[in-house]
Each structure stands twice: as structure tokens, then as C-alpha cells.
Short mmCIF file of C-alpha atoms in Angstrom, two decimals:
data_model
loop_
_atom_site.label_atom_id
_atom_site.label_comp_id
_atom_site.label_asym_id
_atom_site.label_seq_id
_atom_site.Cartn_x
_atom_site.Cartn_y
_atom_site.Cartn_z
CA MET A 1 -0.35 -5.60 11.47
CA ILE A 2 -0.75 -9.36 11.42
CA ALA A 3 -3.94 -8.95 9.38
CA LEU A 4 -1.99 -7.05 6.70
CA LEU A 5 0.77 -9.66 6.72
CA VAL A 6 -1.71 -12.52 6.36
CA ARG A 7 -3.58 -10.72 3.58
CA ASP A 8 -0.41 -9.94 1.62
CA LEU A 9 0.90 -13.49 1.99
CA ARG A 10 -2.45 -14.83 0.82
CA LEU A 11 -2.39 -12.48 -2.18
CA ALA A 12 1.18 -13.54 -3.02
CA LEU A 13 0.22 -17.22 -2.84
CA ARG A 14 -2.96 -16.74 -4.89
CA THR A 15 -1.35 -14.73 -7.68
CA GLY A 16 1.67 -17.04 -7.67
CA SER A 17 3.86 -14.93 -9.89
CA GLY A 18 5.14 -12.75 -7.05
CA LEU A 19 6.26 -15.73 -5.05
CA GLY A 20 7.80 -17.80 -7.82
CA LEU A 21 9.45 -15.10 -9.91
CA GLY A 22 12.40 -14.35 -7.62
CA VAL A 23 13.20 -17.98 -6.87
CA ALA A 24 12.85 -19.01 -10.52
CA PHE A 25 15.23 -16.24 -11.61
CA PHE A 26 17.70 -17.19 -8.85
CA LEU A 27 17.70 -20.85 -9.90
CA ILE A 28 17.97 -20.08 -13.63
CA PHE A 29 20.83 -17.63 -13.04
CA VAL A 30 22.83 -20.06 -10.92
CA ILE A 31 22.14 -23.11 -13.08
CA PHE A 32 23.34 -21.25 -16.18
CA VAL A 33 26.58 -19.99 -14.64
CA PRO A 34 28.55 -23.26 -15.16
CA PHE A 35 27.39 -23.28 -18.79
CA SER A 36 28.65 -19.77 -19.41
CA ILE A 37 31.97 -19.77 -17.56
CA GLY A 38 32.87 -23.41 -18.01
CA SER A 39 33.05 -26.31 -15.64
CA GLN A 40 36.46 -25.64 -14.05
CA SER A 41 35.60 -26.46 -10.46
CA ASP A 42 38.31 -24.22 -8.97
CA LEU A 43 37.03 -21.20 -10.83
CA LEU A 44 33.42 -21.92 -9.88
CA ARG A 45 34.41 -22.46 -6.26
CA ALA A 46 36.17 -19.09 -6.19
CA VAL A 47 33.29 -17.09 -7.66
CA ALA A 48 30.41 -19.01 -6.03
CA PRO A 49 29.86 -16.80 -2.91
CA GLY A 50 29.89 -13.55 -4.89
CA LEU A 51 27.75 -14.93 -7.70
CA LEU A 52 25.14 -16.34 -5.33
CA TRP A 53 24.91 -13.01 -3.56
CA LEU A 54 24.58 -11.16 -6.86
CA ALA A 55 21.88 -13.59 -8.01
CA ALA A 56 19.99 -13.12 -4.72
CA LEU A 57 20.20 -9.34 -5.04
CA LEU A 58 18.90 -9.31 -8.62
CA SER A 59 16.09 -11.73 -7.69
CA CYS A 60 14.99 -9.36 -4.92
CA LEU A 61 14.96 -6.50 -7.40
CA LEU A 62 12.57 -8.30 -9.76
CA SER A 63 9.53 -8.26 -7.52
CA LEU A 64 10.05 -4.85 -5.91
CA GLU A 65 7.84 -2.80 -8.19
CA ARG A 66 4.77 -4.85 -7.33
CA ILE A 67 5.13 -4.47 -3.55
CA LEU A 68 3.25 -1.18 -3.38
CA SER A 69 2.02 -0.49 -6.90
CA ILE A 70 -0.88 -2.98 -6.74
CA ASP A 71 -2.18 -1.47 -3.50
CA TRP A 72 -1.76 1.98 -5.03
CA GLU A 73 -3.69 1.13 -8.18
CA ASP A 74 -6.68 -0.47 -6.49
CA GLY A 75 -6.94 2.25 -3.84
CA SER A 76 -6.20 0.10 -0.81
CA LEU A 77 -3.05 2.09 0.01
CA GLU A 78 -5.20 5.22 0.28
CA LEU A 79 -7.64 3.38 2.53
CA LEU A 80 -4.77 2.06 4.67
CA ALA A 81 -3.49 5.64 5.02
CA THR A 82 -6.82 6.62 6.61
CA ALA A 83 -6.91 3.48 8.80
CA PRO A 84 -5.57 3.29 12.38
CA LEU A 85 -2.45 1.44 11.18
CA PRO A 86 0.50 3.85 10.83
CA LEU A 87 2.13 3.95 7.39
CA GLU A 88 5.48 3.11 9.03
CA ALA A 89 3.98 -0.23 10.07
CA VAL A 90 2.57 -0.71 6.57
CA ALA A 91 6.05 -0.14 5.07
CA LEU A 92 7.63 -2.57 7.53
CA ILE A 93 5.01 -5.26 6.92
CA LYS A 94 5.33 -4.86 3.15
CA ALA A 95 9.10 -5.38 3.48
CA PHE A 96 8.60 -8.41 5.73
CA THR A 97 6.12 -9.93 3.27
CA HIS A 98 8.59 -9.32 0.44
CA TRP A 99 11.32 -11.02 2.45
CA LEU A 100 9.07 -13.99 3.30
CA THR A 101 8.10 -14.46 -0.34
CA THR A 102 11.49 -13.71 -1.93
CA GLY A 103 14.41 -13.68 0.55
CA LEU A 104 13.41 -16.72 2.58
CA PRO A 105 12.80 -19.05 -0.42
CA LEU A 106 16.18 -17.95 -1.82
CA ILE A 107 17.90 -18.90 1.42
CA ALA A 108 16.09 -22.24 1.33
CA CYS A 109 17.38 -22.86 -2.22
CA THR A 110 20.96 -21.93 -1.39
CA PRO A 111 22.14 -25.38 -0.20
CA ILE A 112 21.05 -26.88 -3.53
CA VAL A 113 22.51 -24.23 -5.79
CA GLY A 114 25.71 -24.05 -3.73
CA VAL A 115 26.42 -27.64 -4.77
CA LEU A 116 25.99 -26.68 -8.43
CA LEU A 117 28.69 -24.02 -8.05
CA ASN A 118 31.03 -26.27 -6.11
CA LEU A 119 30.88 -24.14 -2.98
CA GLU A 120 33.25 -25.26 -0.22
CA PRO A 121 31.36 -27.28 2.45
CA GLN A 122 32.39 -24.86 5.22
CA GLY A 123 31.04 -21.98 3.13
CA PHE A 124 27.38 -23.07 3.20
CA LEU A 125 26.76 -22.00 6.76
CA TRP A 126 28.27 -18.55 6.27
CA LEU A 127 26.53 -18.05 2.96
CA ILE A 128 23.17 -18.85 4.53
CA ALA A 129 23.99 -16.67 7.56
CA SER A 130 25.01 -13.74 5.36
CA LEU A 131 21.88 -14.06 3.21
CA GLY A 132 19.76 -14.37 6.34
CA LEU A 133 21.23 -11.16 7.69
CA GLY A 134 21.42 -9.24 4.42
CA THR A 135 18.24 -10.03 2.49
CA PRO A 136 15.92 -8.34 5.04
CA ALA A 137 17.87 -5.12 4.38
CA LEU A 138 17.39 -5.63 0.62
CA SER A 139 13.62 -5.90 1.13
CA VAL A 140 13.42 -2.82 3.38
CA ILE A 141 15.51 -0.73 0.96
CA GLY A 142 13.34 -2.09 -1.85
CA VAL A 143 10.14 -0.89 -0.20
CA PHE A 144 11.71 2.56 0.15
CA GLY A 145 12.53 2.54 -3.57
CA ALA A 146 9.05 1.26 -4.45
CA ALA A 147 7.53 4.09 -2.37
CA LEU A 148 9.65 6.63 -4.26
CA VAL A 149 8.46 5.51 -7.69
CA LEU A 150 4.83 5.04 -6.63
CA GLY A 151 2.53 6.31 -9.34
CA VAL A 152 5.23 6.39 -12.00
CA LYS A 153 4.08 4.34 -14.97
CA ARG A 154 6.55 1.53 -15.70
CA GLY A 155 8.84 2.79 -12.96
CA GLY A 156 10.90 -0.42 -12.97
CA LEU A 157 13.99 1.14 -14.53
CA LEU A 158 13.86 4.17 -12.26
CA LEU A 159 13.36 1.88 -9.27
CA SER A 160 16.47 -0.14 -10.21
CA LEU A 161 18.53 3.01 -10.65
CA LEU A 162 17.44 4.31 -7.25
CA VAL A 163 17.77 1.07 -5.33
CA LEU A 164 20.92 -0.51 -6.76
CA PRO A 165 23.37 2.06 -5.31
CA LEU A 166 21.73 1.56 -1.90
CA TYR A 167 22.20 -2.20 -2.26
CA ILE A 168 25.97 -1.94 -2.77
CA PRO A 169 27.10 -1.89 0.92
CA THR A 170 24.90 -4.91 1.71
CA LEU A 171 26.27 -6.73 -1.34
CA ILE A 172 29.90 -5.95 -0.49
CA TYR A 173 29.73 -7.10 3.12
CA GLY A 174 27.31 -9.96 2.48
CA ALA A 175 29.46 -11.43 -0.28
CA GLU A 176 32.57 -10.84 1.84
CA VAL A 177 31.12 -12.84 4.73
CA ALA A 178 30.29 -15.67 2.32
CA ARG A 179 33.74 -15.52 0.64
CA ARG A 180 35.70 -15.46 3.90
CA GLY A 181 33.49 -18.20 5.30
CA SER A 182 34.16 -20.44 2.33
CA GLN A 183 37.93 -19.86 2.68
CA ASP A 184 37.95 -20.48 6.42
CA LEU A 185 39.00 -16.90 7.19
CA ASN A 186 37.81 -14.68 10.02
CA VAL A 187 34.31 -13.38 9.12
CA MET A 188 33.69 -11.22 12.17
CA THR A 189 34.39 -7.78 10.65
CA PRO A 190 32.18 -8.04 7.54
CA LEU A 191 29.56 -9.92 9.58
CA LEU A 192 29.32 -7.10 12.12
CA LEU A 193 29.22 -4.49 9.37
CA LEU A 194 26.50 -6.42 7.52
CA SER A 195 24.49 -6.74 10.74
CA GLY A 196 24.96 -3.03 11.42
CA ILE A 197 23.69 -2.11 7.96
CA SER A 198 20.67 -4.39 8.32
CA ILE A 199 19.76 -3.14 11.79
CA GLY A 200 20.19 0.48 10.74
CA VAL A 201 18.16 0.06 7.58
CA ILE A 202 15.35 -1.90 9.25
CA SER A 203 15.03 0.58 12.10
CA LEU A 204 15.25 3.80 10.08
CA LEU A 205 14.05 3.27 6.52
CA PRO A 206 10.39 2.41 7.31
CA PHE A 207 10.04 5.97 8.62
CA ALA A 208 11.49 7.36 5.40
CA SER A 209 9.28 5.05 3.33
CA ALA A 210 6.19 6.21 5.22
CA ALA A 211 7.12 9.87 4.67
CA VAL A 212 7.58 9.22 0.95
CA LEU A 213 4.25 7.35 0.81
CA ARG A 214 2.47 10.28 2.46
CA ALA A 215 3.98 12.67 -0.07
CA ASN A 216 3.11 10.41 -3.00
CA LEU A 217 -0.49 9.88 -1.88
CA ARG A 218 -1.18 13.62 -2.18
CA MET B 1 -17.20 17.42 18.49
CA PRO B 2 -18.38 18.59 15.05
CA LEU B 3 -16.21 18.47 11.96
CA SER B 4 -15.37 22.05 11.28
CA VAL B 5 -13.79 23.46 8.12
CA ARG B 6 -12.71 27.10 8.15
CA ASP B 7 -11.39 29.16 5.24
CA LEU B 8 -10.06 26.06 3.56
CA THR B 9 -8.03 26.47 0.38
CA VAL B 10 -7.70 23.31 -1.68
CA SER B 11 -5.11 22.73 -4.38
CA ARG B 12 -4.56 20.16 -7.08
CA GLY B 13 -1.31 19.78 -8.99
CA GLY B 14 0.05 23.06 -7.61
CA ALA B 15 -3.03 25.09 -8.62
CA ILE B 16 -5.54 26.49 -6.15
CA ILE B 17 -8.96 25.16 -7.14
CA LEU B 18 -11.15 26.05 -4.14
CA GLN B 19 -10.85 28.99 -1.80
CA GLY B 20 -12.59 29.99 1.43
CA VAL B 21 -14.56 26.78 1.99
CA ASN B 22 -16.45 26.92 5.30
CA PHE B 23 -18.84 24.45 6.84
CA THR B 24 -19.59 22.59 10.04
CA LEU B 25 -20.83 19.04 10.22
CA ALA B 26 -22.37 18.13 13.56
CA SER B 27 -23.18 14.57 14.58
CA GLY B 28 -26.30 13.35 12.80
CA ASP B 29 -25.79 15.86 9.97
CA ALA B 30 -25.26 15.16 6.30
CA LEU B 31 -23.78 17.43 3.68
CA ILE B 32 -23.90 16.81 -0.05
CA VAL B 33 -21.05 18.32 -2.03
CA ARG B 34 -22.03 19.25 -5.56
CA GLY B 35 -20.32 20.87 -8.49
CA ARG B 36 -19.39 20.23 -12.09
CA ASN B 37 -16.60 17.86 -13.13
CA GLY B 38 -13.14 19.06 -12.18
CA ILE B 39 -14.35 21.66 -9.70
CA GLY B 40 -12.52 19.91 -6.85
CA LYS B 41 -15.03 17.67 -5.07
CA THR B 42 -12.61 14.76 -4.75
CA SER B 43 -9.72 17.07 -3.81
CA LEU B 44 -11.85 18.64 -1.08
CA LEU B 45 -12.80 15.24 0.34
CA ARG B 46 -9.19 14.00 0.18
CA THR B 47 -8.00 17.14 1.97
CA ILE B 48 -10.56 16.64 4.74
CA CYS B 49 -9.47 12.99 5.09
CA GLY B 50 -5.85 14.11 5.49
CA LEU B 51 -4.71 12.43 2.26
CA GLN B 52 -3.45 15.73 0.91
CA PRO B 53 -2.42 18.85 2.81
CA ALA B 54 -4.63 21.92 2.96
CA TRP B 55 -3.09 24.89 1.13
CA ALA B 56 -4.51 27.16 3.79
CA GLY B 57 -7.27 27.12 6.39
CA GLU B 58 -8.18 24.83 9.20
CA ILE B 59 -9.90 21.48 9.57
CA SER B 60 -10.76 20.33 13.07
CA GLY B 61 -12.66 17.49 14.70
CA CYS B 62 -11.72 14.79 12.21
CA GLU B 63 -8.89 12.99 14.02
CA ASP B 64 -9.37 9.22 13.67
CA ARG B 65 -13.09 9.69 13.08
CA ILE B 66 -13.24 9.59 9.29
CA ALA B 67 -14.03 6.58 7.12
CA PHE B 68 -13.29 7.31 3.48
CA ALA B 69 -14.68 5.56 0.40
CA GLY B 70 -13.21 6.98 -2.78
CA HIS B 71 -13.34 6.15 -6.49
CA ALA B 72 -10.88 3.26 -6.17
CA ASP B 73 -12.59 0.64 -4.04
CA GLY B 74 -9.57 -1.13 -2.52
CA VAL B 75 -11.20 -4.51 -3.08
CA LYS B 76 -8.67 -7.29 -3.72
CA LEU B 77 -9.80 -9.34 -6.69
CA THR B 78 -8.03 -12.55 -5.69
CA LEU B 79 -9.61 -12.62 -2.24
CA THR B 80 -13.17 -13.65 -1.48
CA VAL B 81 -15.76 -11.11 -0.36
CA HIS B 82 -15.53 -12.46 3.18
CA GLU B 83 -11.72 -12.32 3.22
CA ASN B 84 -11.77 -8.74 1.92
CA LEU B 85 -14.14 -7.61 4.65
CA THR B 86 -12.46 -9.64 7.39
CA PHE B 87 -9.18 -7.90 6.57
CA TRP B 88 -10.68 -4.46 7.09
CA SER B 89 -12.53 -5.56 10.21
CA GLN B 90 -9.21 -6.69 11.69
CA ILE B 91 -7.48 -3.46 10.70
CA PHE B 92 -10.20 -1.42 12.42
CA GLY B 93 -10.59 -3.86 15.32
CA CYS B 94 -14.28 -4.50 14.66
CA ARG B 95 -16.02 -7.87 14.68
CA ARG B 96 -19.09 -7.04 12.62
CA THR B 97 -18.17 -8.72 9.33
CA GLN B 98 -21.34 -10.81 9.31
CA PHE B 99 -23.48 -7.74 9.99
CA ALA B 100 -21.79 -5.82 7.14
CA LEU B 101 -22.31 -8.75 4.74
CA GLU B 102 -26.00 -8.96 5.60
CA ALA B 103 -26.55 -5.20 5.50
CA PHE B 104 -25.45 -5.00 1.87
CA GLY B 105 -26.99 -8.30 0.80
CA LEU B 106 -23.62 -9.96 0.25
CA GLU B 107 -24.35 -13.04 2.31
CA ASN B 108 -24.78 -15.33 -0.72
CA LEU B 109 -21.62 -13.92 -2.32
CA ARG B 110 -19.39 -14.28 0.74
CA ASN B 111 -17.21 -17.07 -0.68
CA ARG B 112 -17.00 -15.69 -4.22
CA LEU B 113 -13.70 -14.21 -5.38
CA ALA B 114 -14.09 -10.46 -5.69
CA GLY B 115 -12.66 -10.68 -9.22
CA THR B 116 -15.76 -12.60 -10.33
CA LEU B 117 -18.19 -9.95 -9.08
CA SER B 118 -19.89 -7.31 -11.19
CA ALA B 119 -18.90 -3.65 -10.78
CA GLY B 120 -22.00 -2.96 -8.71
CA GLN B 121 -21.44 -5.95 -6.44
CA ARG B 122 -17.85 -4.84 -5.89
CA LYS B 123 -19.06 -1.37 -4.99
CA ARG B 124 -21.29 -2.99 -2.38
CA VAL B 125 -18.26 -4.75 -0.89
CA ALA B 126 -16.42 -1.41 -0.78
CA LEU B 127 -19.37 0.27 0.96
CA ALA B 128 -19.77 -2.61 3.42
CA ARG B 129 -16.25 -1.76 4.59
CA LEU B 130 -17.63 1.50 6.03
CA LEU B 131 -19.69 -0.44 8.57
CA LEU B 132 -16.52 -2.17 9.76
CA THR B 133 -14.65 1.04 10.50
CA GLU B 134 -17.04 2.01 13.31
CA ARG B 135 -16.09 5.60 12.59
CA SER B 136 -18.57 8.41 12.95
CA ILE B 137 -17.84 10.57 9.88
CA TRP B 138 -18.33 8.87 6.53
CA VAL B 139 -16.75 10.66 3.59
CA LEU B 140 -18.10 9.18 0.36
CA ASP B 141 -17.00 10.08 -3.14
CA GLU B 142 -19.66 9.16 -5.71
CA PRO B 143 -21.04 6.28 -3.61
CA THR B 144 -23.96 5.51 -5.94
CA GLY B 145 -21.95 4.93 -9.13
CA ASN B 146 -22.66 1.45 -10.62
CA LEU B 147 -25.38 0.78 -8.04
CA ASP B 148 -28.89 -0.33 -9.03
CA GLN B 149 -31.99 1.35 -7.57
CA ASP B 150 -32.50 -1.30 -4.89
CA THR B 151 -28.93 -1.03 -3.65
CA VAL B 152 -29.16 2.78 -3.60
CA LYS B 153 -32.23 2.39 -1.38
CA THR B 154 -30.32 -0.04 0.86
CA LEU B 155 -27.42 2.42 1.07
CA LEU B 156 -29.78 5.26 1.95
CA SER B 157 -31.40 3.23 4.72
CA ILE B 158 -27.94 2.31 6.09
CA ILE B 159 -26.99 5.99 5.96
CA LYS B 160 -30.18 6.89 7.87
CA THR B 161 -29.34 4.33 10.56
CA HIS B 162 -25.80 5.72 10.71
CA LYS B 163 -27.14 9.25 11.19
CA ARG B 164 -29.64 8.14 13.83
CA GLY B 165 -26.74 6.59 15.72
CA GLY B 166 -25.01 9.99 15.82
CA GLY B 167 -22.92 9.54 12.71
CA SER B 168 -22.42 12.21 10.10
CA LEU B 169 -21.86 12.17 6.40
CA LEU B 170 -20.09 14.10 3.67
CA VAL B 171 -21.03 12.95 0.17
CA ALA B 172 -19.83 14.14 -3.21
CA THR B 173 -22.28 13.13 -5.91
CA HIS B 174 -23.96 14.10 -9.16
CA ASP B 175 -26.99 11.89 -8.50
CA GLN B 176 -30.26 13.07 -7.00
CA LEU B 177 -30.51 11.25 -3.69
CA GLU B 178 -33.99 10.78 -2.28
CA TRP B 179 -33.20 12.21 1.06
CA GLU B 180 -32.93 15.63 2.51
CA ALA B 181 -29.59 17.09 3.31
CA GLU B 182 -27.83 20.38 3.08
CA THR B 183 -25.94 21.02 -0.11
CA LEU B 184 -22.54 22.60 -0.50
CA GLN B 185 -22.31 24.00 -4.02
CA LEU B 186 -18.62 24.27 -4.84
CA ASP B 187 -19.00 26.73 -7.75
CA ALA B 188 -19.16 29.50 -5.15
CA PHE B 189 -15.64 28.71 -3.92
CA ARG B 190 -13.79 28.86 -7.22
CA PRO B 191 -10.89 31.30 -7.06
CA LYS B 192 -11.46 34.33 -9.27
CA LYS B 193 -8.18 33.91 -11.04
CA THR B 194 -6.44 30.54 -11.30
CA GLU B 195 -3.05 30.83 -9.67
CA ILE B 196 -0.53 28.12 -10.45
CA PHE B 197 2.31 27.64 -8.02
CA PRO B 198 5.25 25.38 -8.48
CA ILE B 199 4.74 22.26 -6.40
CA PHE B 200 7.76 22.96 -4.23
CA ALA B 201 6.95 26.64 -3.73
CA SER B 202 8.04 27.86 -0.33
CA GLY B 203 4.48 29.02 0.46
CA ALA B 204 3.10 25.48 0.20
CA LYS B 205 2.00 24.10 3.53
#
């Protein structure tokens, strides 16, 4: 499993685009928000948690299609399916690699972009915590979506249509944790729900992804 | 335990393309699968490897013993030859990367990016992967495509060594290989009338 993780990280670093695309989109999106909705700091402060979550979600979506399609096209997915590594592990590792190359850099950028949107100082911690808890679920759901559209030429639109509804609970509770955190309210309920969604998705969806991969490899 | 295929029915895209395929492959045996384009050579090999379900029939003795090399080589173009092979050696828990490099004459290409290799050289990398699987049944789909005469000879000598070590081999090819092996001519297994079933038909297994 570690071999697959190392290989995929190396591939992401070598090709570059996979790693930089999500973060670049996230930064561009957030930097342009004050230009489009004006510089009223109160307004920006109010929408910052939700907007940052939305930007993170859309950034994750951008690189989803490539997670499995490259391995499918060059035949390595087929070879992995005949290797001793179970496809469930392959799905989980793919999601983890996606999170390391997309979710983690986004979280690292959050303190900088939070300042641009005038986020309340007490909100930073909860925003980072909510992204830390929620983005792994986005990656795991994304791998499931990518497995579903495997082999579909230019399946990006279909992938978005399939994945976005599944992202909604994570977005609602993730943004709610960040919003309540920035307003000094009690975050426990949305935080527990967000954690529950993430744990459920991470423990169950790799099995579904593997089943879909098996069906699509036929 | 020999690989045994009994009354196998193979389908592609919901249509039955081969019916009643029977053969046994004992250790040290080789079987060459022949037939015209589209007859179902690749589908048969994929079914035996477990990549697609058999429509009917039984395949036994292949659990975790098959190493497959298909049309797509699975070589990552942005990794070096050595990195590509090391990855597969780690996946299969084998430490013979150096041996595999030397066997296919890839030693002087080890640090070259696979994207800068010729098609034939890349095929050699893909075949070198077989040595790293340490599996006894090699299932090869058109292994000699893009290979020059010398490399074909190298491949044949590696195959002989594999067979001497108790390994067996199932090869689909159009080329005349200079070595003796039984042939499975797939024309004999074509269904008399092509039946097309919807993919989600209840009879599909």
C-alpha cells in the first residue's frame, strides 16, 4: 500500500498539474471574492467561512477525474486488479493521495486566505479543524465518483453531477462548524455530525468504489 | 495444481463469443491461443485472469497464481524504468528488480524516464514486470508486438527458464514463435448463432 502511495505522490509531483491545480483554483477564487462583492469588511467576514468551504469543495472537484482515469488508460489499474493488493486498498490509497495533494495544501493555505476575507481570529482554528475533518470525506466520495465514470470519455460533467449531491452534507456541516466557530457559538453538534459523515464515508465507500471498479474493468 | 478450464463461455459486450472452451495447463506447460481478430483471444485471457466474469463454465487453479501482461503496458511515463519496476516489485513483495532489469537488457536504461523510451523498450519494461510477480502462470496477450528479433529470442529464453522452473504459460499471439507448444485454435469455439443478451440480463453470472 505504501508503494502505491509513494508512486502516486511521485507521479503527482512530477506531472505538477495535479498538485497545483486545486490550490491555484482555491487561491484565485478567494482572492477574487473581495473584487466581486466589494470590500465591506462586515459582509466579507459574514460570508468567509461558507465561501472558503465552497472554494475548497470546488477545488477538490477539479482534480477528481484524473485520480483513476490515468491508471485506467495506461492499463495499470488492470494490472493492480490482478495484483495481491485488494481494490478496496487501492481506492483508499487513491483517496489518501488525492487528499495529500489537494485537501492538505488547501488547509495549509487557509490561514493566508482567511485574512483576505477578514475572517474572525477565533474562526481560523475551527475553519482549519472543519476542513481537516471534512476534506478527507470529499476525496473518498470523489474516488467513488471517479470509479463510476471510469471509461467514460470526458466524464467530467457526469462526475460533477454524481458527486456534488453527495458532497452536500459535508459542505453543510463543515461550513456550519466554521461559521459557528467564527461567531464564538457552540460547534459541537455540527462538528460531531461532520466527523460522523467522514468516518462513515471513509470506512464504507472504499468497498463501494472497489465494487464499481471491478464492474467497470469488465 | 494445474489451471483447468471447463466448458467456459466467454462474452464481450453482452454477446457470447466463445462457447465450450476446455483445456488444462499443467506446470511446465505452454499453450498458444490463436484465432483471427475479434474472435475473443483477449476476452478469454481476461476471463481467466478474473478481470471479467465467465458467462458459464468453470476455471480452477488460478487463484493468486496468474501474472497478466495485456495490450496496455501499465508503464508510467513520468517514472524511470527502475522506479516503474521497483513499484511492481514492492506490490508483489519481490526483491528481484536488478535481476529483471538485467534479464531484459534494461540495465543501461534504468534511470531513463519511461516516456523517453521507444515502444519496444517500453514493452521490455512491461515484460520485465512478469519476473517480479514470482507467479507461476503467465498470461500474455500479444507479447511480441513491437519487439525486435533479438528481444523475442530473449523473451523465449526467459519463457523456457520459467517453464523449467515449473511455471506455465498461456499466450495469445499471431506471430510464429520458434518454440514448440500446444495450440488452442479458437475458431472451433465460436457459437453457431451469435446471441446478444442485454448486459443486465438476469441470466448473466
